Amino acid sequence: MEEILEQIATLKNEISAATATNKDEIEAFRIKYLGTKGIVKALMGEMKNVPNEQKRAFGQTMNEFKLLVEDKYNSLKESEEDLENAAGDEDLFLPGQQIPVGTRHPISLVRNRIISIFRKLGFAVAEGPEIEDDWHNFTAMNLPEDHPARDMQDTFYIHQNPSWLLRTHTSSTQARTMEKQKPPIRIICPGRVYRNETISARAHCFFHQVEGLYVAENVSFADLKQTLYFFVKEMFGPDVKIRFRPSYFPFTEPSAEMDISCLICGGEGCNVCKHTGWVEILGSGMVHPNVLENFGIDSKKYTGFAFGMGMERICQLKYRVNDLRLYSQNDLRFLKEFSGAL
Ligand code: 2NL
C-alpha cells in the first residue's frame, strides 16, 4: 500500500508538469493515463491487493487521482484548441487591404509650393470670401464704376442681390486685411477667382490666383524685383532669368509685367515662348496711393508693392499643362500624372 501511494505522489508531479503542443501528444497522454491499458486502470486493479480496512481510503485516493488526470487532459485539449483557432483562417497578422490614396491636385501642389516660398520671406497667408461686394473687389481697388478696366474683369452677379458678385481677383482679400490691420502688412492671398469668359483651352470662368502685398515704410520697386526674383528661382531653379515690361493696372503705379526666360528652350526660342525666349508669368507694381488712402493708410508715410499671378499659369510652365479645362474635369488619367510630383 505504502509503495502505491508513493508511486501516485510521483505520478501527480509528473502529470502537473506535463505539456502537449499538438493533438498527437494529447492523445498519447490520454492513452498513457486513461487508456484501457493505462496507468489509472492499472492502479485501480491494485485494489484487490489492498487489505480490506484500507480499501476505502485507497478508493478515495484513486478517485482523486483519476479526477486530476481527467482535469489535466481537458485543459491540455482546451489550450490546443485555442492555439488552433488563433492560427486558423483568421490570421490577425496579415497586412490589411490596401486603401488607394489619391494624389494632390496640381493646383494644390503649386499653391503649397508658393506659400512655402513666400513664408521664407515673412509673408503670412490671408483668406477671404469668394462672394464679394463691389467696394472690396472694384471701387476700393481704384476701379470706379465707369472705369473701362472693369470690362476686362466682367464677372457673375448674385441674382437676388446684384451688389454681390463673385470676386475677380484676391485683391478683395488684401483690401479686407488693410481694413483691419495697420502697416507693416506682408501677406499673400491664394484663392479661386471668377471671370465671365467663354470656356476654351486658354480661358475659363474661374481660375486660381495668388496675390501678394507688402506695405511698410520705404518699400521700393527694388524690393519688389528682389522678392519676385527670389520667388522664381525657388520655383523654377537657379538659372532662370527675369525681365520687367511696363504695363498698366488701375491699382498700381508704376505697373510692370514680369517675364521669365523660357524653361523649355532655355531662351533659344520655341513654340511655348513664341520664339521670343521669354514667357509672361505675373503682373505687379507699386500700390497706387489712392488704394492706400481708401484704407486710411497715409501714402506719404507708407509705400507698398503688390503682385498677382495665376496658379494655372505657373502650373502650365512647371508641368507643361496645355489646356486650362484639364484642371477642373476630374479626369483620373490627368490627376494620376501628378502622383510623384512634389
Ligand atoms: C495679374 C495681375 C496684379 C495686383 C495684382 C494689388 C493688390 C492690392 C493693391 C495693388 Cl491690395 N495691387 N494686386 C497688382 C498688380 C497686378 O495682378 O495678372 N493677376 C493674375
Coordinates of C-alpha atoms and ligand atoms in Angstrom, one line a residue:
M1 CA 0.0 0.0 0.0
E2 CA 2.8 2.4 1.0
E3 CA 4.5 1.8 -2.2
I4 CA 1.5 2.5 -4.4
L5 CA 0.8 5.8 -2.5
E6 CA 4.4 6.8 -3.2
Q7 CA 4.0 5.9 -6.8
I8 CA 0.8 8.0 -7.0
A9 CA 2.6 11.0 -5.5
T10 CA 5.4 10.8 -8.1
L11 CA 2.8 10.4 -10.9
K12 CA 0.9 13.5 -9.6
N13 CA 4.0 15.7 -10.1
E14 CA 4.6 14.2 -13.5
I15 CA 1.0 15.0 -14.5
S16 CA 1.1 18.6 -13.3
A17 CA 4.3 19.2 -15.3
A18 CA 3.0 17.5 -18.4
T19 CA 2.7 19.6 -21.6
A20 CA 1.4 18.9 -25.1
T21 CA 1.8 21.1 -28.2
N22 CA -0.3 19.1 -30.7
K23 CA -3.1 16.6 -31.0
D24 CA -0.8 13.6 -31.1
E25 CA 0.9 14.4 -27.8
I26 CA -2.5 14.9 -26.2
E27 CA -3.7 11.5 -27.4
A28 CA -0.5 9.9 -26.1
F29 CA -1.2 11.5 -22.7
R30 CA -4.8 10.0 -22.8
I31 CA -3.6 6.6 -23.7
K32 CA -0.8 6.6 -21.2
Y33 CA -3.0 7.5 -18.2
L34 CA -6.7 6.9 -19.2
G35 CA -6.4 4.2 -21.8
T36 CA -7.7 0.6 -21.3
K37 CA -4.2 -0.4 -20.6
G38 CA -3.3 2.9 -19.0
I39 CA -1.9 3.8 -15.6
V40 CA -5.2 4.7 -13.9
K41 CA -6.8 1.4 -14.9
A42 CA -3.7 -0.5 -13.7
L43 CA -3.6 1.3 -10.3
M44 CA -7.4 0.6 -9.9
G45 CA -6.5 -3.0 -10.5
E46 CA -4.3 -2.9 -7.4
M47 CA -7.5 -2.6 -5.2
K48 CA -7.6 -6.4 -4.9
N49 CA -4.2 -6.4 -3.2
V50 CA -5.1 -3.8 -0.7
P51 CA -6.1 -5.0 2.8
N52 CA -9.8 -4.7 3.5
E53 CA -9.5 -2.0 6.2
Q54 CA -7.6 0.3 3.7
K55 CA -9.8 -0.3 0.7
R56 CA -12.0 2.8 1.4
A57 CA -9.0 5.2 1.8
F58 CA -7.4 3.7 -1.3
G59 CA -10.6 4.1 -3.3
Q60 CA -10.8 7.8 -2.3
T61 CA -7.1 8.4 -3.3
M62 CA -7.7 6.7 -6.6
N63 CA -10.8 8.7 -7.4
E64 CA -8.9 12.0 -6.7
F65 CA -6.1 10.8 -8.8
K66 CA -8.4 9.9 -11.7
L67 CA -10.1 13.4 -11.5
L68 CA -6.7 15.1 -11.5
V69 CA -5.7 13.2 -14.7
E70 CA -9.0 14.0 -16.4
D71 CA -8.7 17.7 -15.5
K72 CA -5.3 17.8 -16.9
Y73 CA -6.4 16.1 -20.1
N74 CA -9.2 18.6 -20.5
S75 CA -7.0 21.6 -20.0
L76 CA -4.4 20.3 -22.5
K77 CA -7.2 19.8 -25.1
E78 CA -8.6 23.4 -24.4
S79 CA -5.3 25.1 -24.8
E80 CA -4.6 23.2 -28.0
E81 CA -8.0 24.3 -29.4
D82 CA -7.2 28.0 -28.6
L83 CA -3.9 27.7 -30.4
E84 CA -5.7 26.1 -33.4
N85 CA -8.3 28.9 -33.6
A86 CA -5.6 31.6 -33.5
A87 CA -3.8 30.0 -36.3
G88 CA -6.9 29.3 -38.3
D89 CA -8.1 31.2 -41.4
E90 CA -8.2 34.5 -39.4
D91 CA -4.6 35.4 -39.4
L92 CA -4.6 38.7 -37.4
F93 CA -1.0 39.4 -38.6
L94 CA -1.8 39.5 -42.3
P95 CA -1.4 43.0 -43.9
G96 CA -4.7 44.9 -44.3
Q97 CA -6.5 45.6 -47.5
Q98 CA -4.8 48.5 -49.3
I99 CA -6.8 51.6 -49.4
P100 CA -6.0 53.6 -52.6
V101 CA -4.7 57.0 -51.7
G102 CA -5.5 59.9 -54.1
T103 CA -3.0 62.3 -55.5
R104 CA -2.7 66.0 -54.9
H105 CA -4.3 68.2 -57.5
P106 CA -1.6 70.1 -59.5
I107 CA -3.1 73.4 -58.4
S108 CA -2.7 72.4 -54.8
L109 CA 0.9 71.4 -55.4
V110 CA 1.7 74.8 -56.9
R111 CA -0.2 76.6 -54.2
N112 CA 1.6 74.8 -51.4
R113 CA 4.9 75.5 -53.0
I114 CA 4.1 79.2 -53.5
I115 CA 3.0 79.5 -49.8
S116 CA 6.2 77.9 -48.5
I117 CA 8.5 80.1 -50.7
F118 CA 6.8 83.3 -49.5
R119 CA 6.7 82.1 -46.0
K120 CA 10.5 82.1 -46.0
L121 CA 10.3 85.9 -46.7
G122 CA 7.9 86.5 -43.9
F123 CA 4.6 86.6 -45.9
A124 CA 1.6 85.4 -44.0
V125 CA -1.4 83.7 -45.8
A126 CA -4.7 85.6 -45.7
E127 CA -8.0 84.2 -46.9
G128 CA -11.4 85.8 -47.7
P129 CA -14.8 85.2 -49.2
E130 CA -15.4 84.4 -52.9
I131 CA -18.7 86.3 -52.8
E132 CA -17.7 89.9 -52.5
D133 CA -19.3 93.4 -52.6
D134 CA -18.4 96.0 -55.2
W135 CA -16.3 98.0 -52.8
H136 CA -13.8 95.4 -51.9
N137 CA -13.5 93.9 -55.4
F138 CA -13.6 97.1 -57.5
T139 CA -14.1 100.5 -56.1
A140 CA -11.5 100.3 -53.2
M141 CA -9.0 99.0 -55.8
N142 CA -9.2 102.3 -57.7
L143 CA -11.7 100.8 -60.2
P144 CA -14.7 103.2 -60.1
E145 CA -18.0 102.2 -61.6
D146 CA -17.4 103.7 -65.0
H147 CA -13.8 102.6 -65.3
P148 CA -13.0 100.9 -68.6
A149 CA -10.8 98.3 -66.9
R150 CA -13.9 96.8 -65.3
D151 CA -14.8 95.4 -68.7
M152 CA -11.7 93.2 -68.6
Q153 CA -12.9 91.8 -65.3
D154 CA -16.6 91.1 -66.1
T155 CA -17.9 88.7 -63.6
F156 CA -21.0 86.9 -62.2
Y157 CA -23.5 88.8 -60.1
I158 CA -25.8 87.3 -57.4
H159 CA -29.3 87.4 -58.8
Q160 CA -31.1 88.2 -55.5
N161 CA -28.7 91.0 -54.7
P162 CA -26.7 92.4 -57.6
S163 CA -24.5 94.4 -55.2
W164 CA -22.8 91.0 -54.5
L165 CA -20.5 89.4 -57.1
L166 CA -18.0 86.6 -57.5
R167 CA -14.6 88.2 -56.9
T168 CA -12.4 88.7 -59.9
H169 CA -9.1 88.7 -58.0
T170 CA -8.0 88.1 -54.5
S171 CA -7.2 91.8 -54.1
S172 CA -10.5 91.9 -52.3
T173 CA -8.9 89.8 -49.5
Q174 CA -5.9 92.2 -49.4
A175 CA -8.4 95.0 -49.1
R176 CA -10.1 93.3 -46.1
T177 CA -6.6 92.9 -44.5
M178 CA -5.8 96.6 -45.0
E179 CA -9.2 97.4 -43.4
K180 CA -8.3 95.5 -40.2
Q181 CA -4.5 95.8 -40.0
K182 CA -2.1 98.7 -39.9
P183 CA 1.3 98.6 -41.8
P184 CA 3.6 96.8 -41.9
I185 CA 1.5 94.3 -43.9
R186 CA 3.1 91.4 -45.6
I187 CA 0.6 88.9 -46.9
I188 CA -0.2 86.6 -49.8
C189 CA -3.7 85.7 -50.8
P190 CA -4.2 82.4 -52.7
G191 CA -7.7 81.5 -53.8
R192 CA -10.3 81.0 -56.5
V193 CA -11.4 83.9 -58.6
Y194 CA -14.1 84.3 -61.4
R195 CA -14.4 85.9 -64.8
N196 CA -17.2 85.9 -67.3
E197 CA -15.4 84.2 -70.1
T198 CA -16.3 81.7 -72.7
I199 CA -14.6 78.4 -71.8
S200 CA -11.8 77.3 -74.0
A201 CA -8.3 75.8 -73.7
R202 CA -7.0 79.3 -72.8
A203 CA -9.8 80.8 -70.9
H204 CA -12.2 79.6 -68.1
C205 CA -14.9 81.1 -65.9
F206 CA -12.7 80.6 -62.9
F207 CA -9.0 80.2 -62.1
H208 CA -6.7 80.3 -59.1
Q209 CA -4.8 83.4 -58.2
V210 CA -2.2 84.4 -55.7
E211 CA -1.7 88.0 -54.9
G212 CA 0.9 89.4 -52.7
L213 CA 1.1 92.7 -50.8
Y214 CA 3.8 94.4 -48.8
V215 CA 3.1 97.8 -47.3
A216 CA 5.5 99.4 -44.9
E217 CA 7.8 102.5 -44.7
N218 CA 10.4 102.8 -47.5
V219 CA 9.2 99.8 -49.6
S220 CA 10.7 100.3 -53.1
F221 CA 10.5 98.9 -56.6
A222 CA 13.9 97.3 -55.9
D223 CA 12.2 95.3 -53.0
L224 CA 9.5 94.2 -55.5
K225 CA 12.1 93.0 -58.0
Q226 CA 14.2 91.1 -55.4
T227 CA 11.2 89.4 -53.9
L228 CA 9.9 88.2 -57.2
Y229 CA 13.4 87.2 -58.3
F230 CA 13.8 85.1 -55.2
F231 CA 10.4 83.5 -55.8
V232 CA 11.0 82.4 -59.4
K233 CA 14.5 81.0 -58.5
E234 CA 12.9 78.9 -55.8
M235 CA 10.1 77.9 -58.1
F236 CA 11.9 77.2 -61.3
G237 CA 15.6 76.8 -60.4
P238 CA 18.7 79.0 -60.0
D239 CA 19.3 79.5 -63.7
V240 CA 16.0 81.3 -64.5
K241 CA 16.3 84.9 -65.7
I242 CA 13.7 87.7 -65.3
R243 CA 12.7 90.9 -67.1
F244 CA 10.1 93.6 -66.4
R245 CA 8.0 95.3 -69.0
P246 CA 6.0 98.5 -68.3
S247 CA 2.3 97.8 -68.0
Y248 CA -1.0 99.2 -66.6
F249 CA -3.2 98.2 -63.7
P250 CA -5.6 100.6 -62.1
F251 CA -4.4 99.6 -58.6
T252 CA -0.7 100.0 -59.1
E253 CA 1.5 102.9 -60.3
P254 CA 4.0 102.3 -61.9
S255 CA 3.0 98.8 -63.1
A256 CA 5.0 96.1 -64.7
E257 CA 4.6 92.6 -66.1
M258 CA 7.3 90.1 -65.3
D259 CA 8.6 87.5 -67.8
I260 CA 10.9 84.6 -67.1
S261 CA 13.4 83.1 -69.5
C262 CA 11.7 80.2 -71.3
L263 CA 12.2 76.9 -69.4
I264 CA 11.5 74.8 -72.4
C265 CA 14.1 76.1 -74.8
G266 CA 16.3 78.0 -72.3
G267 CA 15.9 81.2 -74.2
E268 CA 16.7 79.9 -77.7
G269 CA 13.1 80.3 -79.0
C270 CA 10.4 77.6 -79.2
N271 CA 6.6 77.3 -79.5
V272 CA 5.9 77.8 -75.8
C273 CA 7.7 81.3 -75.8
K274 CA 6.5 82.0 -79.3
H275 CA 10.2 82.3 -80.3
T276 CA 10.9 85.2 -78.1
G277 CA 12.8 83.3 -75.4
W278 CA 10.6 84.8 -72.7
V279 CA 7.2 83.9 -71.1
E280 CA 5.0 86.1 -69.0
I281 CA 4.2 84.9 -65.5
L282 CA 2.8 87.8 -63.4
G283 CA 1.6 91.4 -63.1
S284 CA 3.0 93.7 -60.4
G285 CA 3.6 97.3 -59.3
M286 CA 3.8 99.8 -56.6
V287 CA 0.4 100.1 -54.8
H288 CA -1.5 103.2 -56.1
P289 CA -1.7 105.9 -53.4
N290 CA -5.5 106.0 -53.9
V291 CA -5.7 102.4 -52.8
L292 CA -3.7 103.1 -49.6
E293 CA -5.8 106.2 -48.8
N294 CA -9.0 104.2 -49.3
F295 CA -8.0 102.2 -46.2
G296 CA -6.8 105.2 -44.2
I297 CA -3.1 104.4 -44.8
D298 CA -1.0 107.6 -45.2
S299 CA 0.5 107.3 -48.6
K300 CA 3.2 109.9 -47.8
K301 CA 4.5 107.8 -45.0
Y302 CA 3.9 104.3 -46.4
T303 CA 4.6 102.7 -49.7
G304 CA 4.0 99.2 -50.9
F305 CA 4.3 96.7 -53.7
A306 CA 1.8 94.2 -54.9
F307 CA 1.7 91.4 -57.5
G308 CA -0.7 88.9 -58.8
M309 CA -0.3 85.6 -60.7
G310 CA -2.5 82.8 -62.0
M311 CA -1.6 79.4 -60.4
E312 CA -2.7 77.7 -63.6
R313 CA -0.1 79.6 -65.5
I314 CA 2.7 78.6 -63.1
C315 CA 1.4 75.0 -63.3
Q316 CA 1.4 75.2 -67.1
L317 CA 5.0 76.2 -67.1
K318 CA 6.1 73.8 -64.4
Y319 CA 4.2 70.7 -65.5
R320 CA 3.5 71.6 -69.2
V321 CA -0.3 71.5 -68.9
N322 CA -1.6 72.9 -72.2
D323 CA -5.4 73.1 -71.7
L324 CA -7.0 75.0 -68.8
R325 CA -10.0 72.8 -68.8
L326 CA -8.0 69.8 -67.6
Y327 CA -7.8 71.4 -64.1
S328 CA -11.5 71.0 -63.5
Q329 CA -12.5 68.0 -65.5
N330 CA -11.6 65.5 -62.7
D331 CA -10.1 63.1 -65.3
L332 CA -8.2 60.5 -63.3
R333 CA -5.8 59.9 -66.1
F334 CA -4.7 63.6 -65.8
L335 CA -4.7 63.7 -62.0
K336 CA -2.7 60.4 -61.6
E337 CA 0.1 62.1 -63.7
F338 CA 0.9 64.0 -60.5
S339 CA 1.2 61.1 -58.1
G340 CA 5.0 61.5 -57.8
A341 CA 5.1 65.3 -58.1
L342 CA 6.2 67.5 -55.2
Ligands
2NL1 C1 -2.4 89.5 -62.6 C2 -2.1 90.9 -62.0 C3 -2.0 92.1 -60.0 C4 -2.1 93.4 -58.0 C5 -2.5 92.3 -58.8 C6 -2.8 94.6 -56.0 C7 -3.4 94.4 -54.8 C8 -3.5 95.5 -53.9 C9 -3.1 96.7 -54.3 C10 -2.5 96.8 -55.5 CL1 -4.3 95.3 -52.5 N1 -2.3 95.8 -56.4 N2 -2.7 93.5 -56.8 C11 -1.2 94.3 -58.5 C12 -0.7 94.1 -59.8 C13 -1.1 93.0 -60.6 O1 -2.4 91.0 -60.7 O2 -2.1 89.3 -63.7 N3 -3.1 88.7 -61.9 C14 -3.5 87.4 -62.4

